[in-house]
Amino acid sequence: MKPVLFWFKNDLRLHDNEALHKAVNSEKPIIFFFCLDERLFKKNDLGFRKADAARYLFLKESVEDLQEKLEGLDAHLMIEFGKAEELIPKLVKKYGIQTIFAEREYASEELEIIDNLKASLPEETELDFSWGKTLYHIDDIPFSIDKIPLTSKAYRIPTGKKTSVRDTFKTPKKLKAFKEVESTDFPGYRKCGFYKKELDAVSIYEKGGEAAALERLEEYTFGSENLTGYRWSRNKSMGMDYSSKFSPYLAVGSLSPRTIYFKIQEYEKKIKKNQSTWWLVFELVWRDYFTFKAMRIGNAIFKTEGFRKKKLEFKNDQKLFQRWCEGKTGIPFVDAHMRQLNQTGYMSNRGRVNCASFMVHDYQIDWTWGAAYFESKLIDYDVTSNWMNWHMQAYEIWYTNPIHQSLKYKSADFIRNWIPELKNENDFSVYLPWENDVSDYPKPDELFDKWGRSINKIKKKFED
């Protein structure tokens, strides 16, 4: 019997995977395949990779965990380096594959790959794609994509009233694998163009893989009951427990948003229902909204002028951009978060807002530069969430004052943790290091007048 192909992409899980469910129900032997796209590691015009070391390591752990789970079900995962639209037709020809199962794509680069793949396949080859990205299924929301509202409230309220979350698909207990293929190793870092010192310089924030994702879900809910306080702790930056940390797993598909939703439903029945449980579901709905809105807008989300074609004056000083990237702006709240990002591939929501606002509105650097840098570094990089959030920070929401925010969120210990030059300084010097001329830590390029009130507030707070 000729096999079918299951193509894993950003759905690196066995639980709640509709495409996998369809492949299993075909009752044909399955070849499981993952392509590590070589284009992820090419450098862009700004001089950094589309996916840097932390993303490589997190993806490696996620794919290897998936491979281990498949092996436990007497199946195998072929992992290849290159371009899927070139590799898959070779598999189709070699094994006589007539059907390819995969998750449906929605962003332009990925859709282009699909188009190129279709053009390279025999006409009789069927592509069976299933929607798996969002909490609410794309076919269930009360809007067609071309009619998605341009404000979140106009989307969220009707959708919440008229749409239900579909049941999850069960994890398969057995798989009918094609026996003529074997598992292959995840491509080594040298093949992807990395040096060992680049990998040694990062320590990814969370362990990758479906097993770790489900463990985190259980721990954050019933294990620690930290979910109860999510609404009030989510804007912190220090530690593992202030927020869910589900986003890296959602980004690579190691965790299903529906699985999170039903876990929250169970938590509300057995532990507590409050603003926090509502808010975490709200975040999943917001993630949906960015996906659908970006599908409506198209490639305008990647353009400097954005979909509203607004204009800001950008100076685009390369040296200032480099200072921002390296966490050497002289503004501790910004620098601590950027250094955390560079070392771990992660940054809190509060950090992202402040670092983006500072780069765009204080340094006056094109927001797409920052979005591209975050794409390179974040282990929870999601194309629509990242680019839509940056677009909003540039054009749609208010300015964030990093001096005020550093004190408001009591960030002194967080700053000390990520900026060793300030490790032994008192709180005043941590918040305003230029006032005490702290050695080895860079001076700000400029102290803006709009920070004056916040600076004076800190001075007054720490007066003898």
Tab-separated table of C-alpha atoms in Angstrom:
chain	number	residue	atom	x	y	z
A	1	MET	CA	0.000	0.000	0.000
A	2	LYS	CA	1.359	3.414	-0.975
A	3	PRO	CA	2.003	5.760	1.958
A	4	VAL	CA	0.679	9.221	2.706
A	5	LEU	CA	2.924	12.029	3.892
A	6	PHE	CA	2.382	13.975	7.084
A	7	TRP	CA	4.269	17.271	6.944
A	8	PHE	CA	4.913	18.810	10.359
A	9	LYS	CA	5.433	22.576	10.378
A	10	ASN	CA	4.289	24.839	13.226
A	11	ASP	CA	2.181	22.038	14.706
A	12	LEU	CA	4.834	20.065	16.562
A	13	ARG	CA	2.468	17.982	18.676
A	14	LEU	CA	0.439	14.807	18.705
A	15	HIS	CA	-2.417	16.150	20.856
A	16	ASP	CA	-5.277	18.107	19.259
A	17	ASN	CA	-3.862	17.891	15.762
A	18	GLU	CA	-6.660	17.691	13.184
A	19	ALA	CA	-4.348	17.112	10.241
A	20	LEU	CA	-2.707	14.220	12.070
A	21	HIS	CA	-6.149	12.850	12.949
A	22	LYS	CA	-7.037	12.831	9.238
A	23	ALA	CA	-3.780	11.117	8.300
A	24	VAL	CA	-4.348	8.382	10.876
A	25	ASN	CA	-7.952	7.899	9.723
A	26	SER	CA	-6.778	7.408	6.141
A	27	GLU	CA	-5.635	3.972	7.383
A	28	LYS	CA	-2.651	4.183	5.065
A	29	PRO	CA	0.972	3.952	6.221
A	30	ILE	CA	2.343	7.392	7.086
A	31	ILE	CA	5.702	8.990	6.401
A	32	PHE	CA	6.277	11.718	9.000
A	33	PHE	CA	8.397	14.611	7.727
A	34	PHE	CA	9.812	17.885	9.017
A	35	CYS	CA	11.811	20.368	6.952
A	36	LEU	CA	14.198	22.743	8.677
A	37	ASP	CA	13.975	25.612	6.231
A	38	GLU	CA	17.421	26.843	5.233
A	39	ARG	CA	15.995	30.343	4.667
A	40	LEU	CA	15.525	30.776	8.421
A	41	PHE	CA	19.260	31.165	8.843
A	42	LYS	CA	20.026	33.598	6.055
A	43	LYS	CA	21.013	37.101	7.141
A	44	ASN	CA	18.691	39.958	6.269
A	45	ASP	CA	19.595	43.447	5.060
A	46	LEU	CA	20.061	44.566	8.683
A	47	GLY	CA	22.787	41.988	9.217
A	48	PHE	CA	21.157	39.349	11.436
A	49	ARG	CA	19.486	36.008	10.792
A	50	LYS	CA	15.770	35.490	10.440
A	51	ALA	CA	16.129	32.927	13.236
A	52	ASP	CA	19.097	33.199	15.579
A	53	ALA	CA	20.673	30.749	18.031
A	54	ALA	CA	17.924	30.648	20.667
A	55	ARG	CA	15.245	29.956	18.072
A	56	TYR	CA	17.412	27.226	16.545
A	57	LEU	CA	17.929	25.530	19.918
A	58	PHE	CA	14.277	25.784	20.975
A	59	LEU	CA	13.103	24.411	17.634
A	60	LYS	CA	15.662	21.605	17.863
A	61	GLU	CA	14.374	20.545	21.279
A	62	SER	CA	10.769	20.776	20.076
A	63	VAL	CA	11.334	18.648	16.977
A	64	GLU	CA	13.457	16.089	18.815
A	65	ASP	CA	10.768	15.710	21.476
A	66	LEU	CA	8.231	15.111	18.714
A	67	GLN	CA	10.522	12.542	17.129
A	68	GLU	CA	10.885	10.753	20.461
A	69	LYS	CA	7.100	10.614	20.876
A	70	LEU	CA	6.698	9.190	17.383
A	71	GLU	CA	9.384	6.586	18.036
A	72	GLY	CA	7.447	5.587	21.145
A	73	LEU	CA	4.529	4.760	18.840
A	74	ASP	CA	6.761	2.744	16.507
A	75	ALA	CA	6.906	5.545	13.950
A	76	HIS	CA	9.735	7.662	12.612
A	77	LEU	CA	10.352	11.325	11.772
A	78	MET	CA	12.429	12.243	8.771
A	79	ILE	CA	14.119	15.602	9.327
A	80	GLU	CA	15.715	17.331	6.362
A	81	PHE	CA	17.467	20.676	5.839
A	82	GLY	CA	16.568	22.704	2.781
A	83	LYS	CA	13.376	23.887	1.110
A	84	ALA	CA	10.177	21.920	1.533
A	85	GLU	CA	8.972	22.737	-1.983
A	86	GLU	CA	12.112	21.017	-3.319
A	87	LEU	CA	12.374	18.107	-0.873
A	88	ILE	CA	8.742	16.965	-0.747
A	89	PRO	CA	8.358	16.346	-4.518
A	90	LYS	CA	11.363	13.995	-4.302
A	91	LEU	CA	9.646	12.027	-1.533
A	92	VAL	CA	6.402	11.961	-3.519
A	93	LYS	CA	8.198	10.531	-6.529
A	94	LYS	CA	10.308	8.047	-4.576
A	95	TYR	CA	7.483	6.549	-2.515
A	96	GLY	CA	4.488	7.101	-4.774
A	97	ILE	CA	2.780	9.408	-2.299
A	98	GLN	CA	-0.655	10.572	-3.437
A	99	THR	CA	-1.829	12.559	-0.386
A	100	ILE	CA	-0.018	15.094	1.809
A	101	PHE	CA	-1.558	16.064	5.154
A	102	ALA	CA	-0.475	19.277	6.876
A	103	GLU	CA	-1.644	22.323	8.777
A	104	ARG	CA	-3.018	25.180	6.703
A	105	GLU	CA	-0.840	28.274	6.268
A	106	TYR	CA	-1.916	31.917	6.388
A	107	ALA	CA	1.136	34.234	6.019
A	108	SER	CA	2.639	35.287	2.700
A	109	GLU	CA	6.052	33.582	2.830
A	110	GLU	CA	4.526	30.283	3.878
A	111	LEU	CA	1.765	30.560	1.284
A	112	GLU	CA	4.395	31.156	-1.380
A	113	ILE	CA	6.099	27.917	-0.347
A	114	ILE	CA	2.775	26.104	-0.732
A	115	ASP	CA	2.238	27.614	-4.177
A	116	ASN	CA	5.742	26.559	-5.252
A	117	LEU	CA	5.134	23.093	-3.865
A	118	LYS	CA	1.870	22.717	-5.777
A	119	ALA	CA	3.640	23.708	-8.983
A	120	SER	CA	6.248	20.980	-8.426
A	121	LEU	CA	3.880	18.111	-7.633
A	122	PRO	CA	2.084	15.753	-10.013
A	123	GLU	CA	-1.493	16.864	-10.680
A	124	GLU	CA	-2.902	13.781	-8.977
A	125	THR	CA	-1.201	14.590	-5.651
A	126	GLU	CA	-3.741	15.789	-3.104
A	127	LEU	CA	-2.899	18.429	-0.505
A	128	ASP	CA	-5.162	18.013	2.513
A	129	PHE	CA	-4.646	21.030	4.788
A	130	SER	CA	-6.437	21.546	8.123
A	131	TRP	CA	-6.792	24.753	10.137
A	132	GLY	CA	-5.063	24.459	13.505
A	133	LYS	CA	-3.599	27.833	14.434
A	134	THR	CA	-6.313	29.507	16.489
A	135	LEU	CA	-8.620	28.995	19.455
A	136	TYR	CA	-11.729	29.590	17.345
A	137	HIS	CA	-11.784	27.738	14.052
A	138	ILE	CA	-11.549	29.998	11.022
A	139	ASP	CA	-14.773	28.492	9.654
A	140	ASP	CA	-16.712	29.251	12.847
A	141	ILE	CA	-16.078	32.945	13.442
A	142	PRO	CA	-18.914	35.315	12.390
A	143	PHE	CA	-16.770	37.172	9.847
A	144	SER	CA	-15.228	36.330	6.518
A	145	ILE	CA	-11.539	37.217	6.433
A	146	ASP	CA	-12.123	40.224	4.177
A	147	LYS	CA	-14.621	41.564	6.737
A	148	ILE	CA	-12.539	41.114	9.901
A	149	PRO	CA	-13.040	44.305	11.984
A	150	LEU	CA	-10.105	46.655	12.314
A	151	THR	CA	-10.693	47.099	16.054
A	152	SER	CA	-10.378	44.218	18.517
A	153	LYS	CA	-13.592	44.962	20.403
A	154	ALA	CA	-15.652	44.829	17.222
A	155	TYR	CA	-14.185	41.386	16.570
A	156	ARG	CA	-14.078	39.987	20.088
A	157	ILE	CA	-17.619	40.643	21.327
A	158	PRO	CA	-19.573	39.191	18.353
A	159	THR	CA	-17.146	36.283	18.108
A	160	GLY	CA	-17.492	35.447	21.795
A	161	LYS	CA	-21.281	35.496	21.565
A	162	LYS	CA	-21.650	33.536	18.343
A	163	THR	CA	-18.710	31.121	18.359
A	164	SER	CA	-17.856	28.079	20.450
A	165	VAL	CA	-14.489	26.412	20.839
A	166	ARG	CA	-14.408	23.102	19.007
A	167	ASP	CA	-13.598	19.923	20.905
A	168	THR	CA	-9.995	18.795	20.825
A	169	PHE	CA	-8.701	15.806	18.891
A	170	LYS	CA	-7.356	12.967	21.006
A	171	THR	CA	-3.700	11.989	20.989
A	172	PRO	CA	-3.297	8.861	18.863
A	173	LYS	CA	-2.375	5.750	20.840
A	174	LYS	CA	-0.994	3.942	17.824
A	175	LEU	CA	0.273	4.923	14.403
A	176	LYS	CA	0.497	3.039	11.158
A	177	ALA	CA	3.943	4.124	10.074
A	178	PHE	CA	5.583	3.466	6.725
A	179	LYS	CA	8.373	1.035	7.533
A	180	GLU	CA	10.728	1.822	4.669
A	181	VAL	CA	11.877	5.136	6.165
A	182	GLU	CA	13.794	5.796	9.367
A	183	SER	CA	14.253	8.781	11.628
A	184	THR	CA	17.046	11.185	10.792
A	185	ASP	CA	18.928	13.593	13.047
A	186	PHE	CA	18.092	17.257	13.428
A	187	PRO	CA	20.582	19.258	11.306
A	188	GLY	CA	23.675	20.341	13.208
A	189	TYR	CA	24.383	23.965	14.005
A	190	ARG	CA	27.257	24.180	11.525
A	191	LYS	CA	24.936	23.241	8.668
A	192	CYS	CA	22.745	26.168	9.686
A	193	GLY	CA	25.723	28.530	9.698
A	194	PHE	CA	26.232	28.878	13.455
A	195	TYR	CA	29.446	28.824	15.442
A	196	LYS	CA	29.561	26.932	18.719
A	197	LYS	CA	30.260	30.138	20.644
A	198	GLU	CA	26.942	31.550	19.399
A	199	LEU	CA	25.047	28.625	20.890
A	200	ASP	CA	27.088	28.707	24.094
A	201	ALA	CA	26.150	32.379	24.537
A	202	VAL	CA	22.445	31.636	24.894
A	203	SER	CA	20.460	29.756	27.498
A	204	ILE	CA	16.914	29.311	26.229
A	205	TYR	CA	14.205	30.355	28.648
A	206	GLU	CA	12.135	27.180	28.461
A	207	LYS	CA	12.713	23.616	27.398
A	208	GLY	CA	11.178	22.886	24.020
A	209	GLY	CA	8.732	20.164	23.104
A	210	GLU	CA	5.207	18.896	23.629
A	211	ALA	CA	6.110	17.068	26.838
A	212	ALA	CA	7.473	20.261	28.405
A	213	ALA	CA	4.496	22.244	27.100
A	214	LEU	CA	1.908	19.964	28.695
A	215	GLU	CA	3.929	19.861	31.899
A	216	ARG	CA	4.014	23.667	31.999
A	217	LEU	CA	0.270	23.834	31.411
A	218	GLU	CA	-0.400	21.487	34.301
A	219	GLU	CA	2.055	23.240	36.626
A	220	TYR	CA	0.793	26.763	35.950
A	221	THR	CA	-2.792	25.703	36.559
A	222	PHE	CA	-3.387	22.865	39.007
A	223	GLY	CA	0.207	22.423	40.149
A	224	SER	CA	0.912	25.910	41.495
A	225	GLU	CA	-2.473	27.627	40.981
A	226	ASN	CA	-0.518	30.624	39.679
A	227	LEU	CA	-3.288	31.120	37.144
A	228	THR	CA	-5.415	32.644	39.912
A	229	GLY	CA	-3.085	35.652	40.078
A	230	TYR	CA	-2.309	36.013	36.358
A	231	ARG	CA	-4.343	39.199	35.887
A	232	TRP	CA	-2.239	41.061	38.466
A	233	SER	CA	1.186	39.501	37.899
A	234	ARG	CA	1.375	39.380	34.094
A	235	ASN	CA	3.229	42.696	33.753
A	236	LYS	CA	6.175	41.640	35.894
A	237	SER	CA	9.501	40.615	34.396
A	238	MET	CA	11.318	38.495	36.980
A	239	GLY	CA	11.045	34.724	37.259
A	240	MET	CA	8.942	31.987	35.700
A	241	ASP	CA	5.664	32.285	37.563
A	242	TYR	CA	4.418	35.811	36.882
A	243	SER	CA	2.875	34.752	33.559
A	244	SER	CA	1.909	31.536	31.812
A	245	LYS	CA	4.942	31.186	29.493
A	246	PHE	CA	2.724	29.299	27.052
A	247	SER	CA	3.664	31.534	24.116
A	248	PRO	CA	6.835	29.677	22.987
A	249	TYR	CA	4.880	26.425	22.831
A	250	LEU	CA	1.996	28.048	20.975
A	251	ALA	CA	4.460	29.547	18.491
A	252	VAL	CA	5.853	26.194	17.344
A	253	GLY	CA	2.592	24.346	17.895
A	254	SER	CA	3.768	22.155	20.767
A	255	LEU	CA	0.674	23.279	22.670
A	256	SER	CA	-2.819	23.699	21.280
A	257	PRO	CA	-4.784	26.855	22.208
A	258	ARG	CA	-7.890	24.703	22.573
A	259	THR	CA	-6.096	22.475	25.065
A	260	ILE	CA	-5.257	25.569	27.116
A	261	TYR	CA	-8.858	26.763	26.916
A	262	PHE	CA	-10.357	23.524	28.189
A	263	LYS	CA	-7.758	23.330	30.958
A	264	ILE	CA	-8.861	26.811	32.073
A	265	GLN	CA	-12.490	25.673	31.963
A	266	GLU	CA	-11.613	22.762	34.232
A	267	TYR	CA	-9.654	25.080	36.532
A	268	GLU	CA	-12.621	27.426	36.847
A	269	LYS	CA	-14.848	24.534	37.925
A	270	LYS	CA	-12.418	22.945	40.384
A	271	ILE	CA	-10.249	25.810	41.706
A	272	LYS	CA	-11.390	29.358	40.928
A	273	LYS	CA	-13.038	31.472	38.272
A	274	ASN	CA	-11.944	35.111	38.350
A	275	GLN	CA	-10.524	37.963	36.276
A	276	SER	CA	-7.310	36.003	35.738
A	277	THR	CA	-8.964	33.003	34.106
A	278	TRP	CA	-10.993	35.361	31.916
A	279	TRP	CA	-7.879	37.319	31.012
A	280	LEU	CA	-5.867	34.329	29.869
A	281	VAL	CA	-8.685	33.297	27.541
A	282	PHE	CA	-8.807	36.922	26.382
A	283	GLU	CA	-5.124	36.649	25.421
A	284	LEU	CA	-5.875	33.578	23.300
A	285	VAL	CA	-8.730	35.440	21.598
A	286	TRP	CA	-6.429	38.422	21.006
A	287	ARG	CA	-3.921	36.071	19.374
A	288	ASP	CA	-6.718	34.841	17.099
A	289	TYR	CA	-7.663	38.402	16.244
A	290	PHE	CA	-4.141	39.340	15.185
A	291	THR	CA	-4.013	36.254	12.968
A	292	PHE	CA	-7.308	36.974	11.215
A	293	LYS	CA	-6.694	40.710	10.979
A	294	ALA	CA	-3.268	40.154	9.459
A	295	MET	CA	-4.805	37.769	6.943
A	296	ARG	CA	-7.183	40.536	5.898
A	297	ILE	CA	-4.458	43.194	5.703
A	298	GLY	CA	-1.814	41.111	3.965
A	299	ASN	CA	1.772	42.244	3.475
A	300	ALA	CA	1.016	45.783	4.615
A	301	ILE	CA	1.811	44.580	8.148
A	302	PHE	CA	5.467	44.302	7.078
A	303	LYS	CA	5.682	47.797	5.580
A	304	THR	CA	6.946	50.883	7.395
A	305	GLU	CA	3.799	52.910	6.661
A	306	GLY	CA	1.584	50.048	7.859
A	307	PHE	CA	-1.907	49.228	6.691
A	308	ARG	CA	-3.210	52.694	7.582
A	309	LYS	CA	-0.379	54.281	5.566
A	310	LYS	CA	0.610	56.569	8.413
A	311	LYS	CA	3.896	58.409	8.533
A	312	LEU	CA	6.414	58.957	11.298
A	313	GLU	CA	9.718	60.733	10.973
A	314	PHE	CA	12.495	58.164	11.376
A	315	LYS	CA	16.155	59.086	11.727
A	316	ASN	CA	17.321	55.450	11.506
A	317	ASP	CA	20.646	56.023	13.222
A	318	GLN	CA	22.534	52.747	12.789
A	319	LYS	CA	24.676	53.302	15.904
A	320	LEU	CA	21.642	53.913	18.091
A	321	PHE	CA	19.954	50.842	16.682
A	322	GLN	CA	23.022	48.793	17.541
A	323	ARG	CA	22.995	50.172	21.092
A	324	TRP	CA	19.358	49.151	21.396
A	325	CYS	CA	20.029	45.656	20.054
A	326	GLU	CA	22.899	45.098	22.464
A	327	GLY	CA	21.127	46.518	25.501
A	328	LYS	CA	23.535	49.430	25.837
A	329	THR	CA	21.215	52.431	25.586
A	330	GLY	CA	22.011	53.619	29.113
A	331	ILE	CA	18.333	53.241	30.085
A	332	PRO	CA	18.359	50.294	32.525
A	333	PHE	CA	14.761	49.146	32.081
A	334	VAL	CA	15.276	48.877	28.321
A	335	ASP	CA	18.751	47.384	28.516
A	336	ALA	CA	17.867	44.696	31.051
A	337	HIS	CA	15.045	43.430	28.869
A	338	MET	CA	17.132	43.505	25.696
A	339	ARG	CA	19.952	41.595	27.363
A	340	GLN	CA	17.456	39.044	28.629
A	341	LEU	CA	16.139	38.665	25.074
A	342	ASN	CA	19.617	38.221	23.618
A	343	GLN	CA	20.598	35.577	26.133
A	344	THR	CA	17.363	33.617	26.552
A	345	GLY	CA	15.171	34.285	23.524
A	346	TYR	CA	12.416	35.611	25.744
A	347	MET	CA	11.109	38.908	27.082
A	348	SER	CA	8.074	39.812	29.159
A	349	ASN	CA	5.096	41.643	27.717
A	350	ARG	CA	6.040	44.737	29.731
A	351	GLY	CA	9.558	44.608	28.343
A	352	ARG	CA	8.369	44.306	24.755
A	353	VAL	CA	6.108	47.321	25.073
A	354	ASN	CA	8.832	49.495	26.591
A	355	CYS	CA	11.657	48.397	24.291
A	356	ALA	CA	9.508	48.926	21.209
A	357	SER	CA	8.210	52.300	22.355
A	358	PHE	CA	11.721	53.498	23.200
A	359	MET	CA	13.200	52.411	19.880
A	360	VAL	CA	10.401	53.891	17.765
A	361	HIS	CA	9.524	57.098	19.619
A	362	ASP	CA	12.764	58.036	21.396
A	363	TYR	CA	15.451	56.737	19.067
A	364	GLN	CA	13.147	57.336	16.065
A	365	ILE	CA	14.087	54.129	14.303
A	366	ASP	CA	11.856	52.406	11.754
A	367	TRP	CA	9.637	49.995	13.678
A	368	THR	CA	10.185	47.256	11.105
A	369	TRP	CA	13.846	47.092	12.176
A	370	GLY	CA	12.796	46.247	15.706
A	371	ALA	CA	10.180	43.764	14.536
A	372	ALA	CA	12.806	41.993	12.432
A	373	TYR	CA	15.200	41.884	15.386
A	374	PHE	CA	12.522	40.368	17.628
A	375	GLU	CA	11.769	37.841	14.885
A	376	SER	CA	15.395	36.802	14.953
A	377	LYS	CA	15.605	36.407	18.711
A	378	LEU	CA	12.241	35.382	20.196
A	379	ILE	CA	11.614	31.705	20.850
A	380	ASP	CA	7.901	32.571	20.879
A	381	TYR	CA	8.096	34.335	17.526
A	382	ASP	CA	4.729	34.257	15.817
A	383	VAL	CA	4.522	36.145	12.558
A	384	THR	CA	1.207	37.913	13.122
A	385	SER	CA	1.582	38.509	16.860
A	386	ASN	CA	5.048	39.986	16.458
A	387	TRP	CA	4.468	42.226	13.460
A	388	MET	CA	1.001	43.358	14.515
A	389	ASN	CA	2.220	44.216	18.022
A	390	TRP	CA	5.045	46.318	16.605
A	391	HIS	CA	2.698	47.996	14.181
A	392	MET	CA	0.389	48.911	17.056
A	393	GLN	CA	3.263	50.225	19.151
A	394	ALA	CA	4.348	52.469	16.305
A	395	TYR	CA	0.989	53.825	15.202
A	396	GLU	CA	-1.941	52.878	17.382
A	397	ILE	CA	-1.157	53.039	21.111
A	398	TRP	CA	0.325	55.508	23.514
A	399	TYR	CA	3.955	56.226	24.286
A	400	THR	CA	5.491	54.266	27.179
A	401	ASN	CA	7.945	56.088	29.460
A	402	PRO	CA	10.740	53.626	30.434
A	403	ILE	CA	11.836	55.719	33.429
A	404	HIS	CA	8.341	55.818	34.896
A	405	GLN	CA	7.740	52.156	34.112
A	406	SER	CA	10.950	50.983	35.752
A	407	LEU	CA	9.850	52.437	39.097
A	408	LYS	CA	6.155	51.557	38.693
A	409	TYR	CA	6.978	47.882	38.237
A	410	LYS	CA	9.703	47.864	40.930
A	411	SER	CA	12.278	46.554	38.506
A	412	ALA	CA	15.499	47.167	40.477
A	413	ASP	CA	16.210	43.480	41.153
A	414	PHE	CA	15.363	42.531	37.575
A	415	ILE	CA	17.779	45.202	36.307
A	416	ARG	CA	20.553	44.022	38.625
A	417	ASN	CA	20.040	40.467	37.414
A	418	TRP	CA	20.611	41.335	33.750
A	419	ILE	CA	23.022	44.274	33.978
A	420	PRO	CA	26.130	43.187	35.910
A	421	GLU	CA	27.504	46.760	35.837
A	422	LEU	CA	24.669	47.681	38.216
A	423	LYS	CA	24.664	44.524	40.298
A	424	ASN	CA	26.140	46.136	43.415
A	425	GLU	CA	24.494	49.553	43.097
A	426	ASN	CA	21.731	50.895	45.343
A	427	ASP	CA	18.220	51.379	43.974
A	428	PHE	CA	18.737	55.037	43.127
A	429	SER	CA	21.764	54.247	40.967
A	430	VAL	CA	19.956	51.320	39.394
A	431	TYR	CA	17.061	53.517	38.263
A	432	LEU	CA	19.165	56.596	37.377
A	433	PRO	CA	22.768	55.404	36.886
A	434	TRP	CA	23.818	58.555	35.030
A	435	GLU	CA	23.136	60.626	38.168
A	436	ASN	CA	25.886	58.828	40.107
A	437	ASP	CA	28.181	58.322	37.140
A	438	VAL	CA	28.221	54.523	37.452
A	439	SER	CA	31.393	53.224	35.858
A	440	ASP	CA	31.342	50.722	32.983
A	441	TYR	CA	27.662	51.332	32.250
A	442	PRO	CA	26.952	53.463	29.149
A	443	LYS	CA	25.522	56.959	29.422
A	444	PRO	CA	22.231	57.645	27.616
A	445	ASP	CA	22.539	59.270	24.230
A	446	GLU	CA	19.926	61.799	25.363
A	447	LEU	CA	17.731	62.478	28.383
A	448	PHE	CA	14.390	63.580	26.988
A	449	ASP	CA	12.399	66.400	28.581
A	450	LYS	CA	9.324	64.152	28.723
A	451	TRP	CA	11.172	62.002	31.272
A	452	GLY	CA	11.750	64.933	33.619
A	453	ARG	CA	8.779	64.357	35.883
A	454	SER	CA	9.609	60.661	36.320
A	455	ILE	CA	13.267	61.374	36.973
A	456	ASN	CA	12.337	63.934	39.642
A	457	LYS	CA	9.921	61.468	41.213
A	458	ILE	CA	12.718	58.914	41.611
A	459	LYS	CA	15.038	61.546	43.020
A	460	LYS	CA	12.416	62.587	45.541
A	461	LYS	CA	11.686	58.998	46.523
A	462	PHE	CA	15.321	58.322	47.387
A	463	GLU	CA	16.188	61.621	49.013
A	464	ASP	CA	17.931	61.194	52.355
